[in-house]
Amino acid sequence: MLSRSCFNLLNLDDFSSDRTRIPRVISVPGIISDFEDANNAEIAESEGVSSVTLERRIVVSNQLPLKAYKDSSNKWRFDWDSDALVSQLIDGFPPETDVVFVGCLGVEVDPVEQDEVAQFLLEKFKCVPTFLNSDLINKFYHGFCKHYLWPLFHYMLPMTLNHGVRFDKDTWQAYVSANKVFADRIMEVINPDEDYVWIHDYHLMILPTFLRKRYHRVKLGFFLHSPFPSSEIYRTLPVREEILRALLNCDLIGFHTFDYARHFLSCCSRMLGLDYQSKRGYIGLDYYGRTVTIKILPVGIHMGQIRSIMALPDTAEKVRQLRREYAGRTVLLGVDDLDMFKGIGLKFMAFGLLLGENPHYRGNAVLVQIVNSPRSRGSDIQEVSDEITRVASEINGRYGRKGYNPIVCVNGPVSFQDKVAYYAISECVVVNAVRDGMNLVPYKYTVARQSCPDLDKALGLQDCTKPKRSVIIVSEFIGCSPSLSGAIRVNPWDANSVAEAMVLGLTMKDGEKELRHEKHYKYVASHDVAYWARSFDQDLERACSEHYRKRCWGIGFGLNSRVVALGPHFRKLSLEHIVSAYNNTKSSRLILLDYDGTMTPQDRVDKSPSPEVISVLNSLCNDPKNIVFIVSGRGRDSLGKWFSQCENLGLSAEHGYFTRWKRNSPWESCEIAADLSWKNIALPVMEHYTEATDGSSIEQKESAVVWHHQEADPDFGLWQAKELLDHLESVLANDPVLVKSGQQIVEVKPQGVSKGVVVKDLMETMRNRGRAAEFVLCIGDDRSDEDMFEAIAASVAGRSLPDAGEVFACTVGQKPSMAKYYLDDTFQVIKMLQGLSAASAKSSLGTTP
């Protein structure tokens, strides 16, 4: 199969009709040439060919939305699987969108037939099959996916050798290999400049790394249909960082609920040190210059499919049969897959308690349990099946009689049409899973209970506008629970509370049933699968809108591969470039350096400067053209003590509240009223939060008070910092102070004090002394340093610098910043300063560097 991004030299006629699908020419890495686009547009116009390209979405899932089988003549036959979610979501895409599906067939195809089958599926169904051999499927799907990842993501850990499946390197390698096969198939058909790729579920969580490594600007979305566990569970995964970093190679990551998204964000914070930001309703993570958007939206159902099935005469006949079969009885319904997390046995036990404590329901209430076929195999499936049979037999033996079984098990496969008929006759549906990603059974039940005029007429009902009623009992541990505000929520582990919920559902008045049903139906009807897909697709387009406005390059190896994306004017500070500007300075230079995170690493226990730092600073200060300042948030006592060996070094302490030009110069305070009585209000509040937050501390400065939480639990510390910020802003609203949060701190300081003001004052003083700076270098790493970068940018815009002046505003780390340059870490900062120091030394000797 030839790639969509390559020319088919063997079929030029086909090429001429689809030239607009050819990607734009890349003449230089990361730079796209537009001449080819213009040329093609002219050709298309001259030949009357439309220049409008068809939008395309590549939908990737473990299984293709197809049913594959061989007919009597041993030939392959394929049909669409209308129940497959990935086939239903196309209703949410823009009109005339071309959709290509990539995934497995679910059947084994002989290698001899694979090319023919693949070509047929691409032409007739726009499906690209991934052929995995049986051994790989066993290890990848049945091994790593279903018996390791699936239980772990549902909060089940392998506590003993005989309980659960432990991590196995072979099955992990199979998972990697299978994802690589998917990536190879996608690369055969993708046009990386135009196509959007939407990956589904936990089977393909490292696929984004392979695609991002190959195409730096590929437009990638991922939706997880299972729960994402809390960080305590997820961190037990030996390959936790590989999977986490792979997901972060997407542009948009979707979850059903806020809980799942919150757990993911917590893992990113605890393991990778990434903090998220919420802006205008969107949650985003900055990952090496790329913004990874987090989306929270539960999936919906296909309304048209259910309505069309309900309108069939066969459905009406099936409903009539079931009503005759259960005449005079109240039906409670369960529809679950056969797996350990659906809580079927717990549901049966609760129903047994209901019958035991409420004898009048014996012979009247029936729990019909539809058991779908298992999606995997293993001893755990057999154990669940045996438990269901045992509990059902015990309850039926205790409370049943001739012609009446309290629990009726309907073993799958059961057609969707038959399920709709059961939904229609059931007064209550019970979804009792102990953990489930979403579970759409309550949605389908609600729509079926709403019914439709065709079905009502077929059943001979007189009033087709009669209000519809439904009762939903739902576990609080499944994804659909938050969206069903009218449901009776239960703890599935508490059999007594589930039994009480069943009684409540059976005794609920019709008026309340109607109100609850109406509320659910309005939500389900307005949040169907098309709404879900459309919302995700629109957010994916928005998340990818900046791709070609940034420069991208790959870093890392293997599964740690990632892409750095930076603005077109944001680049790494070149030593050669800055040394050249440094040497060309004729009069004065101003060098402004932050301390923590810039001159010394943030995680260093001993915060005092190293001999290497002292040496390079002294060397720079000895150059008569240089004025060098350390601009820090630390107190003047600490800075004065640490830099006592630097005679000509200027210090600006507490964000500029105190400043001195040289070691022997007096400290000058900024011209702000010295009323610090607000400390008597702020300190008790901070002390309260310090007592309540283990690992936090208070730093008292002469002009400011700082609350630190870097040693506290990351989530709790951030939570408490937000609370403290609000608390302080409230109690200090009438005081002339500024309350702000920083990098793991909350600080209160006088208004009008900032590093930006320091920069303006220093530059103005130099001009007044006749030494206007021709060369300005400013380096910092956190939010407070952005004030310096902003002040420098304002000076450049206001022409406060000489016309020939050179300005280098540099942040430490690759991240969004007002600075135009960056250095990776403190090591590179010191190395760059040493280069400038060497240039000064050569200049003093009269040599050309």
XYZ file of N, CA, C and O in Angstrom, residues 16 18 22 78 113 143 176 410 441 516 674 689 800 829:
56
model
N -3.309 13.000 -11.243
C -3.783 14.289 -11.738
C -5.123 14.681 -11.134
O -5.441 15.852 -11.026
N -6.015 14.060 -8.060
C -5.938 14.182 -6.595
C -4.671 14.897 -6.157
O -4.121 14.632 -5.122
N -1.423 16.060 -2.213
C 0.017 15.946 -2.027
C 0.466 16.965 -0.995
O 0.128 18.147 -1.081
N -17.615 -8.815 4.477
C -17.484 -7.779 5.502
C -18.738 -6.926 5.550
O -19.329 -6.604 4.512
N -3.535 -13.830 1.985
C -4.722 -13.046 1.632
C -4.680 -11.606 2.145
O -5.563 -10.803 1.807
N -2.890 -10.538 27.081
C -1.876 -10.483 28.125
C -1.778 -9.118 28.776
O -2.300 -8.893 29.867
N 4.223 -2.825 22.883
C 4.999 -1.859 22.106
C 5.001 -2.250 20.634
O 4.797 -1.409 19.746
N -29.888 -14.183 31.206
C -29.953 -14.323 29.753
C -28.521 -14.202 29.243
O -27.949 -13.113 29.198
N -25.405 1.849 29.334
C -26.682 1.149 29.524
C -27.774 2.097 30.034
O -28.896 2.088 29.518
N -37.840 12.444 36.798
C -36.467 11.945 36.678
C -36.182 11.514 35.237
O -35.108 11.786 34.699
N 7.238 53.065 54.712
C 7.820 51.946 55.462
C 6.841 51.336 56.449
O 7.261 50.684 57.400
N -1.842 28.141 58.123
C -1.701 27.238 56.976
C -0.433 26.386 57.099
O -0.393 25.252 56.606
N 14.661 53.637 24.829
C 15.444 54.073 25.992
C 16.888 53.624 25.900
O 17.731 54.055 26.686
N 23.854 28.300 31.853
C 23.982 29.710 32.236
C 25.421 30.009 32.657
O 26.040 30.978 32.194
